[in-house]
Amino acid sequence: MTNSYEKTDVLLIGAGIMSATIGTLLKELAPDWEIKVFEKLDKAGEESSNVWNNAGTGHAGLCELNYTPEKADGSIETIKAIKINEQFQISRQFWSYLINNNLISNPEDFIKLVPHMSLVMGADNVSYLEKRYKALSINPLYEGMEFSDDPAQLKEWIPLVMKGRSDNEPIAASKIDSGTDINYGSLTCKLFDHLQKQNVEVNYKHEILDIKRTKEGLWEVKVHDLIGCKAKYYTTKFLFIGAGGASLPILQKTGIPESKHVGGFPVSGLFLVCKNPKIVEQHHAKVYGKAAVGAPPMSVPHLDTRYIDNKKLLLFGPFAGFSPKFLKTGSNMDLIGSVKPNNVFTMLAAGAKNMDLTKYLVQQLMLSKEQRIEELREFVPNAKSEDWDIVVAGQRVQVIKDTEAGGKGTLQFGTEVITGAEGTVASLLGASPGASIVVDVMLDVIKKCFPNQMKEWEPKIKEMVPSYGMKLAENPDLLFEIQSSTAKTLGLVDTSEKELVLK
Ligand SMILES: Cc1cc2nc3c(=O)[nH]c(=O)nc-3n(C[C@H](O)[C@H](O)[C@H](O)COP(=O)(O)OP(=O)(O)OC[C@H]3O[C@@H](n4cnc5c(N)ncnc54)[C@H](O)[C@@H]3O)c2cc1C
C-alpha cells in the first residue's frame, strides 16, 4: 500500500524559540506560503526555551567574561562580545516590530530590565576586569557601563553579595543598567499563538520519525501522531529542524553531506533557586563570575534576578553535569544512537581530547547540595542551605566537528547553523548564546536558503529590523534612536528611577 502525502511549503520540526522565530519571519515575508509545525510535546516552548530550563539572560555581551578573553599581550579581545551585542539589538528590533504591529502583546510577560554585572575576586582578575571595562566602554554599544573596585560602591550595587566579606579582599564589578531578563518560553508561546491565528497548522503530540529526499527535490517526512497512534506522511519544499538538542539525530536522517562528521556532546544543568522574599529583595542584577580554571564556558557561575510565574526569584548556577540525553525529555540512548560510521572517528577524537571535561562534568554531577551551596557562598557568603532548592535545567548539546584550527573532533561552544541540499533544509545546533540572538541567526538561515527572494524581501526585513545589514556600533545616531524606541515599545523602564533607560 502506498502512503498518501499531504503537501506543504514549509515544515518546522519542534515548537521552541527557533521554529517560532523562523515561522514568524517567513509568515511576514511570504504570507501565502503554507507552514506546518510538528512538536512531540503537548505545548510550545517546553524544552530548552522554557523559563526554568535556561538562565533567561538576554545575552548582549555585557557581562559574560568568556566572550572577552585576555590576549597573550594582556589586551582584551572584544570581537565576540561586540558581535553578540549587535545580534541582540536585532532581536530587540524584531520584538518591537511585533509589538508595534499588534502581532504579539504585553512585552512585560517576556522581557524585563535587570542590570548585567561582572564580578571578580583577586588582584589579577580585578586588573583584567578594569581593562575589559576600558576596552568596552569606549564603544557606543556599551554606553552607561560602570566599573568599581570600591567596597562601599559595591555594597550599594550588590548588598547580598557584599554582606559577610572583609573589605581587604580585592574585588571588583562592572555594571550596565540596560541588561535584560527574558522569559523565552513565554515569548515562544506568544509567537505560536500568533502563527496559529495566521493559519499556521501547529500539530502538538506529533513526533518526527523519518526524513527522505524525493527525486523532485522535496522532503518526505514521516510523523507519528502520538494521540491517534498512527503514522502520517508529508512532503515539503523547505524543512527547518528546530528540535533543540534532538536536532542532530534528525539532521542525520536527511543524509545531506553537511550532516556527516558532526557529533553532539550532551551537558546537563542544575540551578539553585531561592524564593525567600527577604533574600530575593536584597539583590537586583544578573551577576556573572569567571569560570574556574579548566572549567568549560557553559559552567560560568552567575547569580541572577529572574522573573518567573509573576514572581521575582534568585537563581544560581548552572552547575553542569553529564547525561547521555539530548533533551530533558529525551532517552538515555540518545548519545549512543547519534554515533554513526561517518562520525565515529570525530566522536572518538573528541572523547580523547576532552577527558578532562568529561571528568569535570562527572565530578559536577556528583556534588552534594551542601557542596553546591559552598560554591554559591563565593557569591553569597551568608547563604543558608534551607533557603535554596535544586531545580533541573535544560540539556545543552554541544556540537563536535572537524575544524581546521582545532583538528578532528573539536568541541564547539556556540550556536551552529547547518544548511544543505540547495538551501532546502536548515538546522540549528548548539547552545549559548542561543535564544538571545535567534532573530539574526534565523535571518541568516533565510538569506542562505532563499537567495532568489532576498531582493524582494529586503524592504520588509528592513521594516522589521531597521538596522539590517548595518553595524550599530558604527552608527551611533541610529543606535541611540533604535535603543530609545525599542526601550519604549518593550517597556524597558527602570521602575526604581521612573525614567526611560535608553542605553
Ligand atoms: C542550562 C541552559 C541555560 C541557557 N541559558 C541561556 C540564556 O541565558 N540565554 C539564552 O539566550 N540562551 C540560553 N540557553 C540556550 C537556549 O535555551 C536555547 O538556545 C534555545 O532555547 C533553543 O531553542 P530551540 O527552539 O532550538 O530548542 P527547544 O526550545 O529545546 O525546542 C525544541 C523542540 O523540539 C521538540 N522536538 C525534539 N525532537 C522532536 C521530534 N522528533 N519531533 C517533534 N518535535 C521534537 C522538543 O520537544 C522541543 O519542544 C540556555 C540553555 C540551557 C540548556
Short mmCIF file of N, CA and C in Angstrom, two decimals, residues 242-354:
data_model
loop_
_atom_site.label_atom_id
_atom_site.label_comp_id
_atom_site.label_asym_id
_atom_site.label_seq_id
_atom_site.Cartn_x
_atom_site.Cartn_y
_atom_site.Cartn_z
N GLY A 242 14.26 22.47 14.08
CA GLY A 242 14.44 23.29 15.30
C GLY A 242 14.09 22.42 16.50
N ALA A 243 14.71 21.25 16.55
CA ALA A 243 14.35 20.27 17.59
C ALA A 243 15.27 20.37 18.80
N GLY A 244 15.95 21.51 18.97
CA GLY A 244 16.81 21.71 20.14
C GLY A 244 17.91 20.66 20.16
N GLY A 245 18.11 20.04 21.32
CA GLY A 245 19.15 19.03 21.46
C GLY A 245 18.97 17.86 20.51
N ALA A 246 17.72 17.60 20.09
CA ALA A 246 17.45 16.46 19.20
C ALA A 246 17.65 16.81 17.73
N SER A 247 18.10 18.03 17.44
CA SER A 247 18.26 18.42 16.03
C SER A 247 19.30 17.55 15.32
N LEU A 248 20.38 17.19 16.03
CA LEU A 248 21.45 16.43 15.37
C LEU A 248 20.94 15.08 14.84
N PRO A 249 20.32 14.21 15.69
CA PRO A 249 19.84 12.93 15.14
C PRO A 249 18.82 13.11 14.01
N ILE A 250 18.02 14.17 14.06
CA ILE A 250 17.03 14.38 12.98
C ILE A 250 17.76 14.82 11.72
N LEU A 251 18.75 15.70 11.87
CA LEU A 251 19.54 16.15 10.72
C LEU A 251 20.23 14.95 10.06
N GLN A 252 20.72 14.02 10.88
CA GLN A 252 21.40 12.83 10.32
C GLN A 252 20.47 12.05 9.41
N LYS A 253 19.15 12.08 9.69
CA LYS A 253 18.20 11.34 8.85
C LYS A 253 18.10 11.91 7.44
N THR A 254 18.46 13.20 7.28
CA THR A 254 18.36 13.80 5.93
C THR A 254 19.44 13.24 4.99
N GLY A 255 20.55 12.75 5.59
CA GLY A 255 21.64 12.18 4.79
C GLY A 255 22.45 13.22 4.02
N ILE A 256 22.23 14.52 4.25
CA ILE A 256 22.99 15.53 3.48
C ILE A 256 24.46 15.48 3.90
N PRO A 257 25.38 15.78 2.97
CA PRO A 257 26.80 15.71 3.32
C PRO A 257 27.16 16.56 4.54
N GLU A 258 26.46 17.70 4.69
CA GLU A 258 26.78 18.62 5.80
C GLU A 258 26.44 18.00 7.17
N SER A 259 25.64 16.91 7.17
CA SER A 259 25.27 16.29 8.45
C SER A 259 26.29 15.23 8.87
N LYS A 260 27.25 14.97 7.98
CA LYS A 260 28.25 13.93 8.27
C LYS A 260 29.42 14.52 9.06
N HIS A 261 30.14 13.66 9.75
CA HIS A 261 31.32 14.05 10.55
C HIS A 261 30.96 15.12 11.60
N VAL A 262 29.72 15.11 12.02
CA VAL A 262 29.29 16.05 13.08
C VAL A 262 28.75 15.20 14.23
N GLY A 263 29.10 15.54 15.45
CA GLY A 263 28.57 14.82 16.60
C GLY A 263 28.02 15.79 17.63
N GLY A 264 27.43 15.23 18.68
CA GLY A 264 26.87 16.08 19.73
C GLY A 264 27.30 15.57 21.10
N PHE A 265 27.62 16.50 22.00
CA PHE A 265 28.05 16.13 23.35
C PHE A 265 27.07 16.76 24.35
N PRO A 266 26.25 15.92 24.98
CA PRO A 266 25.23 16.50 25.87
C PRO A 266 25.77 16.91 27.23
N VAL A 267 25.28 18.03 27.71
CA VAL A 267 25.68 18.55 29.02
C VAL A 267 24.40 18.90 29.78
N SER A 268 24.26 18.32 30.97
CA SER A 268 23.05 18.62 31.74
C SER A 268 23.29 19.84 32.64
N GLY A 269 22.26 20.32 33.26
CA GLY A 269 22.42 21.51 34.10
C GLY A 269 21.49 21.51 35.31
N LEU A 270 21.95 22.16 36.36
CA LEU A 270 21.12 22.34 37.57
C LEU A 270 21.25 23.79 38.02
N PHE A 271 20.16 24.33 38.57
CA PHE A 271 20.24 25.65 39.21
C PHE A 271 19.88 25.51 40.68
N LEU A 272 20.37 26.43 41.50
CA LEU A 272 19.84 26.58 42.85
C LEU A 272 18.86 27.74 42.77
N VAL A 273 17.68 27.60 43.38
CA VAL A 273 16.69 28.67 43.32
C VAL A 273 16.31 29.11 44.74
N CYS A 274 16.18 30.42 44.91
CA CYS A 274 15.77 30.98 46.20
C CYS A 274 14.47 31.75 46.01
N LYS A 275 13.45 31.36 46.81
CA LYS A 275 12.15 32.04 46.68
C LYS A 275 11.85 32.88 47.92
N ASN A 276 12.79 32.89 48.89
CA ASN A 276 12.56 33.62 50.14
C ASN A 276 12.59 35.14 49.86
N PRO A 277 11.42 35.84 49.98
CA PRO A 277 11.37 37.24 49.59
C PRO A 277 12.38 38.12 50.33
N LYS A 278 12.70 37.74 51.59
CA LYS A 278 13.64 38.58 52.38
C LYS A 278 15.02 38.58 51.74
N ILE A 279 15.37 37.48 51.08
CA ILE A 279 16.68 37.40 50.42
C ILE A 279 16.58 37.96 49.00
N VAL A 280 15.49 37.56 48.31
CA VAL A 280 15.32 37.98 46.92
C VAL A 280 15.36 39.51 46.81
N GLU A 281 14.75 40.20 47.78
CA GLU A 281 14.67 41.67 47.65
C GLU A 281 16.02 42.37 47.90
N GLN A 282 17.02 41.60 48.35
CA GLN A 282 18.35 42.21 48.58
C GLN A 282 19.22 42.19 47.32
N HIS A 283 18.69 41.69 46.22
CA HIS A 283 19.53 41.55 45.03
C HIS A 283 18.74 41.94 43.78
N HIS A 284 19.34 42.76 42.92
CA HIS A 284 18.66 43.09 41.67
C HIS A 284 19.69 43.20 40.55
N ALA A 285 20.09 42.08 40.00
CA ALA A 285 21.09 42.08 38.91
C ALA A 285 21.33 40.65 38.45
N LYS A 286 21.90 40.54 37.25
CA LYS A 286 22.44 39.26 36.80
C LYS A 286 23.95 39.42 36.94
N VAL A 287 24.54 38.67 37.86
CA VAL A 287 25.94 38.85 38.18
C VAL A 287 26.73 37.64 37.70
N TYR A 288 27.54 37.86 36.67
CA TYR A 288 28.33 36.76 36.08
C TYR A 288 29.75 36.78 36.63
N GLY A 289 30.22 35.59 37.05
CA GLY A 289 31.59 35.46 37.54
C GLY A 289 32.49 34.90 36.45
N LYS A 290 33.63 34.42 36.88
CA LYS A 290 34.61 33.82 35.95
C LYS A 290 34.55 32.31 36.14
N ALA A 291 34.61 31.56 35.04
CA ALA A 291 34.61 30.10 35.17
C ALA A 291 35.90 29.70 35.89
N ALA A 292 35.80 28.62 36.70
CA ALA A 292 37.01 28.12 37.38
C ALA A 292 38.01 27.67 36.32
N VAL A 293 39.31 27.71 36.66
CA VAL A 293 40.35 27.32 35.70
C VAL A 293 40.07 25.88 35.24
N GLY A 294 40.04 25.66 33.93
CA GLY A 294 39.81 24.32 33.39
C GLY A 294 38.34 24.00 33.18
N ALA A 295 37.44 24.84 33.70
CA ALA A 295 36.01 24.55 33.54
C ALA A 295 35.54 25.08 32.18
N PRO A 296 34.56 24.41 31.56
CA PRO A 296 34.07 24.87 30.25
C PRO A 296 33.22 26.14 30.37
N PRO A 297 33.08 26.91 29.28
CA PRO A 297 32.37 28.19 29.37
C PRO A 297 30.92 28.05 29.83
N MET A 298 30.30 26.87 29.57
CA MET A 298 28.88 26.77 29.95
C MET A 298 28.72 26.67 31.47
N SER A 299 29.84 26.54 32.21
CA SER A 299 29.71 26.42 33.65
C SER A 299 30.07 27.71 34.37
N VAL A 300 30.08 28.84 33.64
CA VAL A 300 30.33 30.13 34.29
C VAL A 300 29.24 30.36 35.33
N PRO A 301 29.61 30.54 36.60
CA PRO A 301 28.56 30.71 37.61
C PRO A 301 27.94 32.10 37.55
N HIS A 302 26.63 32.19 37.76
CA HIS A 302 26.02 33.51 37.87
C HIS A 302 24.84 33.52 38.82
N LEU A 303 24.69 34.66 39.47
CA LEU A 303 23.61 34.85 40.44
C LEU A 303 22.63 35.82 39.80
N ASP A 304 21.43 35.31 39.50
CA ASP A 304 20.52 36.07 38.65
C ASP A 304 19.20 36.41 39.32
N THR A 305 18.80 37.65 39.19
CA THR A 305 17.40 38.01 39.45
C THR A 305 16.60 37.46 38.27
N ARG A 306 15.56 36.71 38.57
CA ARG A 306 14.70 36.17 37.50
C ARG A 306 13.24 36.50 37.80
N TYR A 307 12.47 36.66 36.75
CA TYR A 307 11.02 36.84 36.90
C TYR A 307 10.35 35.60 36.32
N ILE A 308 9.78 34.78 37.21
CA ILE A 308 9.17 33.52 36.77
C ILE A 308 7.79 33.41 37.43
N ASP A 309 6.78 33.09 36.62
CA ASP A 309 5.41 32.96 37.11
C ASP A 309 5.00 34.20 37.93
N ASN A 310 5.32 35.38 37.40
CA ASN A 310 4.99 36.65 38.04
C ASN A 310 5.63 36.85 39.40
N LYS A 311 6.69 36.11 39.70
CA LYS A 311 7.39 36.31 40.98
C LYS A 311 8.85 36.63 40.70
N LYS A 312 9.44 37.40 41.61
CA LYS A 312 10.87 37.67 41.50
C LYS A 312 11.61 36.61 42.32
N LEU A 313 12.60 35.97 41.71
CA LEU A 313 13.36 34.89 42.36
C LEU A 313 14.84 35.12 42.15
N LEU A 314 15.64 34.32 42.84
CA LEU A 314 17.08 34.31 42.54
C LEU A 314 17.46 32.92 42.06
N LEU A 315 18.26 32.86 41.01
CA LEU A 315 18.79 31.58 40.53
C LEU A 315 20.30 31.66 40.56
N PHE A 316 20.92 30.56 40.96
CA PHE A 316 22.38 30.49 40.90
C PHE A 316 22.77 29.23 40.14
N GLY A 317 23.74 29.35 39.28
CA GLY A 317 24.22 28.21 38.50
C GLY A 317 24.59 28.70 37.13
N PRO A 318 24.45 27.88 36.07
CA PRO A 318 24.07 26.46 36.18
C PRO A 318 25.28 25.61 36.56
N PHE A 319 25.00 24.56 37.32
CA PHE A 319 26.01 23.53 37.56
C PHE A 319 25.91 22.58 36.39
N ALA A 320 27.02 22.37 35.70
CA ALA A 320 26.99 21.46 34.55
C ALA A 320 27.12 20.02 35.05
N GLY A 321 26.71 19.08 34.22
CA GLY A 321 26.87 17.66 34.57
C GLY A 321 26.80 16.83 33.32
N PHE A 322 27.05 15.54 33.45
CA PHE A 322 26.99 14.69 32.27
C PHE A 322 25.70 13.88 32.28
N SER A 323 25.03 13.84 31.12
CA SER A 323 23.86 12.97 30.94
C SER A 323 23.85 12.57 29.47
N PRO A 324 23.53 11.32 29.14
CA PRO A 324 23.55 10.92 27.73
C PRO A 324 22.33 11.40 26.94
N LYS A 325 21.40 12.13 27.61
CA LYS A 325 20.16 12.56 26.93
C LYS A 325 20.40 13.82 26.10
N PHE A 326 19.73 13.93 24.95
CA PHE A 326 19.82 15.13 24.11
C PHE A 326 18.72 16.15 24.45
N LEU A 327 17.68 15.70 25.10
CA LEU A 327 16.62 16.60 25.56
C LEU A 327 16.34 16.24 27.02
N LYS A 328 15.74 17.18 27.76
CA LYS A 328 15.35 16.85 29.13
C LYS A 328 14.36 15.69 29.09
N THR A 329 13.49 15.71 28.06
CA THR A 329 12.51 14.64 27.90
C THR A 329 13.05 13.56 26.95
N GLY A 330 14.39 13.47 26.81
CA GLY A 330 14.98 12.52 25.86
C GLY A 330 15.22 11.15 26.47
N SER A 331 16.07 10.34 25.78
CA SER A 331 16.30 8.96 26.20
C SER A 331 17.78 8.77 26.51
N ASN A 332 18.08 7.81 27.40
CA ASN A 332 19.47 7.52 27.73
C ASN A 332 20.23 6.95 26.55
N MET A 333 19.53 6.58 25.48
CA MET A 333 20.18 6.03 24.30
C MET A 333 20.54 7.12 23.28
N ASP A 334 20.20 8.39 23.56
CA ASP A 334 20.40 9.47 22.56
C ASP A 334 21.84 9.58 22.09
N LEU A 335 22.79 9.58 23.04
CA LEU A 335 24.19 9.79 22.66
C LEU A 335 24.71 8.62 21.82
N ILE A 336 24.47 7.40 22.31
CA ILE A 336 24.94 6.21 21.58
C ILE A 336 24.30 6.17 20.19
N GLY A 337 23.00 6.49 20.13
CA GLY A 337 22.26 6.43 18.86
C GLY A 337 22.77 7.43 17.84
N SER A 338 23.45 8.49 18.32
CA SER A 338 23.92 9.52 17.38
C SER A 338 25.30 9.18 16.80
N VAL A 339 25.90 8.09 17.28
CA VAL A 339 27.22 7.70 16.74
C VAL A 339 26.99 6.87 15.48
N LYS A 340 27.49 7.36 14.36
CA LYS A 340 27.29 6.72 13.04
C LYS A 340 28.66 6.41 12.45
N PRO A 341 28.71 5.52 11.44
CA PRO A 341 30.01 5.23 10.82
C PRO A 341 30.73 6.51 10.37
N ASN A 342 29.95 7.54 9.90
CA ASN A 342 30.61 8.73 9.37
C ASN A 342 31.13 9.68 10.46
N ASN A 343 30.65 9.54 11.73
CA ASN A 343 31.14 10.48 12.75
C ASN A 343 31.86 9.79 13.90
N VAL A 344 32.02 8.43 13.78
CA VAL A 344 32.59 7.71 14.92
C VAL A 344 34.00 8.21 15.24
N PHE A 345 34.82 8.50 14.22
CA PHE A 345 36.20 8.94 14.50
C PHE A 345 36.21 10.37 15.05
N THR A 346 35.28 11.19 14.55
CA THR A 346 35.14 12.56 15.08
C THR A 346 34.79 12.49 16.58
N MET A 347 33.84 11.59 16.90
CA MET A 347 33.40 11.47 18.30
C MET A 347 34.52 10.90 19.18
N LEU A 348 35.23 9.88 18.65
CA LEU A 348 36.31 9.28 19.44
C LEU A 348 37.42 10.30 19.69
N ALA A 349 37.74 11.08 18.63
CA ALA A 349 38.79 12.10 18.79
C ALA A 349 38.36 13.12 19.85
N ALA A 350 37.08 13.50 19.82
CA ALA A 350 36.58 14.48 20.81
C ALA A 350 36.66 13.88 22.21
N GLY A 351 36.31 12.58 22.31
CA GLY A 351 36.36 11.90 23.61
C GLY A 351 37.78 11.92 24.17
N ALA A 352 38.75 11.59 23.30
CA ALA A 352 40.15 11.54 23.75
C ALA A 352 40.64 12.92 24.15
N LYS A 353 40.21 13.95 23.36
CA LYS A 353 40.71 15.31 23.64
C LYS A 353 40.08 15.92 24.88
N ASN A 354 38.88 15.44 25.23
CA ASN A 354 38.13 16.12 26.28
C ASN A 354 37.92 15.27 27.52
#
